[in-house]
Short mmCIF file of N, CA and C in Angstrom, two decimals:
data_model
loop_
_atom_site.label_atom_id
_atom_site.label_comp_id
_atom_site.label_asym_id
_atom_site.label_seq_id
_atom_site.Cartn_x
_atom_site.Cartn_y
_atom_site.Cartn_z
N MET A 25 90.45 122.92 35.68
CA MET A 25 90.32 122.85 37.13
C MET A 25 91.06 124.02 37.77
N LYS A 26 90.39 124.67 38.69
CA LYS A 26 91.06 125.81 39.33
C LYS A 26 92.13 125.33 40.30
N ASN A 27 93.07 126.21 40.57
CA ASN A 27 94.18 125.84 41.46
C ASN A 27 93.70 125.67 42.89
N LEU A 28 93.86 124.47 43.41
CA LEU A 28 93.48 124.20 44.79
C LEU A 28 94.71 124.23 45.68
N SER A 29 94.50 124.61 46.93
CA SER A 29 95.61 124.54 47.88
C SER A 29 95.89 123.08 48.20
N ARG A 30 97.03 122.82 48.79
CA ARG A 30 97.38 121.44 49.14
C ARG A 30 96.38 120.84 50.11
N VAL A 31 95.90 121.66 51.03
CA VAL A 31 94.91 121.18 52.01
C VAL A 31 93.64 120.76 51.28
N GLN A 32 93.19 121.60 50.35
CA GLN A 32 91.98 121.28 49.60
C GLN A 32 92.18 120.02 48.77
N LEU A 33 93.36 119.90 48.16
CA LEU A 33 93.66 118.70 47.38
C LEU A 33 93.60 117.46 48.25
N ALA A 34 94.18 117.55 49.45
CA ALA A 34 94.18 116.42 50.37
C ALA A 34 92.76 116.04 50.74
N GLU A 35 91.93 117.05 51.01
CA GLU A 35 90.53 116.79 51.36
C GLU A 35 89.80 116.10 50.21
N GLU A 36 90.02 116.59 49.00
CA GLU A 36 89.39 115.97 47.83
C GLU A 36 89.84 114.52 47.69
N LEU A 37 91.12 114.28 47.93
CA LEU A 37 91.67 112.93 47.83
C LEU A 37 91.00 112.00 48.83
N TYR A 38 90.83 112.48 50.07
CA TYR A 38 90.17 111.66 51.09
C TYR A 38 88.75 111.33 50.67
N LYS A 39 88.04 112.32 50.11
CA LYS A 39 86.67 112.08 49.66
C LYS A 39 86.64 110.99 48.59
N VAL A 40 87.55 111.10 47.64
CA VAL A 40 87.61 110.12 46.55
C VAL A 40 87.93 108.74 47.09
N GLN A 41 88.87 108.67 48.04
CA GLN A 41 89.22 107.38 48.62
C GLN A 41 88.03 106.75 49.33
N ASP A 42 87.26 107.58 50.05
CA ASP A 42 86.05 107.08 50.72
C ASP A 42 85.07 106.53 49.69
N GLN A 43 84.90 107.25 48.59
CA GLN A 43 83.98 106.80 47.54
C GLN A 43 84.44 105.47 46.95
N ILE A 44 85.76 105.33 46.76
CA ILE A 44 86.31 104.08 46.23
C ILE A 44 86.01 102.93 47.19
N GLU A 45 86.20 103.16 48.49
CA GLU A 45 85.91 102.12 49.48
C GLU A 45 84.44 101.71 49.42
N GLU A 46 83.54 102.70 49.30
CA GLU A 46 82.11 102.41 49.21
C GLU A 46 81.82 101.58 47.96
N LEU A 47 82.45 101.94 46.84
CA LEU A 47 82.24 101.20 45.60
C LEU A 47 82.73 99.77 45.73
N LYS A 48 83.87 99.58 46.39
CA LYS A 48 84.40 98.23 46.60
C LYS A 48 83.42 97.38 47.39
N LYS A 49 82.86 97.98 48.46
CA LYS A 49 81.89 97.26 49.28
C LYS A 49 80.67 96.87 48.45
N SER A 50 80.18 97.81 47.65
CA SER A 50 79.03 97.54 46.79
C SER A 50 79.34 96.44 45.79
N ALA A 51 80.53 96.50 45.20
CA ALA A 51 80.93 95.49 44.22
C ALA A 51 81.01 94.12 44.87
N ASP A 52 81.56 94.05 46.08
CA ASP A 52 81.65 92.78 46.80
C ASP A 52 80.26 92.20 47.03
N LYS A 53 79.32 93.05 47.46
CA LYS A 53 77.95 92.59 47.69
C LYS A 53 77.36 92.03 46.41
N LEU A 54 77.54 92.75 45.30
CA LEU A 54 76.99 92.31 44.02
C LEU A 54 77.60 90.98 43.59
N LEU A 55 78.90 90.83 43.76
CA LEU A 55 79.57 89.58 43.39
C LEU A 55 79.02 88.41 44.20
N LYS A 56 78.83 88.63 45.50
CA LYS A 56 78.29 87.57 46.35
C LYS A 56 76.89 87.16 45.89
N GLU A 57 76.07 88.16 45.55
CA GLU A 57 74.71 87.88 45.06
C GLU A 57 74.77 87.06 43.77
N LEU A 58 75.65 87.45 42.85
CA LEU A 58 75.77 86.73 41.58
C LEU A 58 76.19 85.29 41.81
N ARG A 59 77.15 85.08 42.71
CA ARG A 59 77.62 83.72 42.99
C ARG A 59 76.50 82.88 43.57
N LYS A 60 75.71 83.46 44.47
CA LYS A 60 74.57 82.75 45.06
C LYS A 60 73.63 82.30 43.95
N ARG A 61 73.31 83.22 43.04
CA ARG A 61 72.37 82.91 41.96
C ARG A 61 72.92 81.82 41.05
N GLN A 62 74.21 81.89 40.75
CA GLN A 62 74.81 80.88 39.88
C GLN A 62 74.76 79.51 40.53
N GLN A 63 75.01 79.45 41.84
CA GLN A 63 74.96 78.18 42.56
C GLN A 63 73.55 77.62 42.54
N GLN A 64 72.56 78.49 42.67
CA GLN A 64 71.17 78.04 42.67
C GLN A 64 70.78 77.46 41.31
N GLU A 65 71.33 78.04 40.24
CA GLU A 65 70.99 77.57 38.90
C GLU A 65 71.61 76.21 38.59
N ASP A 66 72.79 75.93 39.16
CA ASP A 66 73.49 74.67 38.88
C ASP A 66 72.81 73.46 39.39
#
């Protein structure tokens, strides 16, 4: 990895954090769907 300035590093960090938040939201949606399906099967 090439040497990034602190500002660039901070920007990359914010991007990664945003992606993590999006993944969490997606995971929550998937979990809710799975629970719905399991309840329907019972």
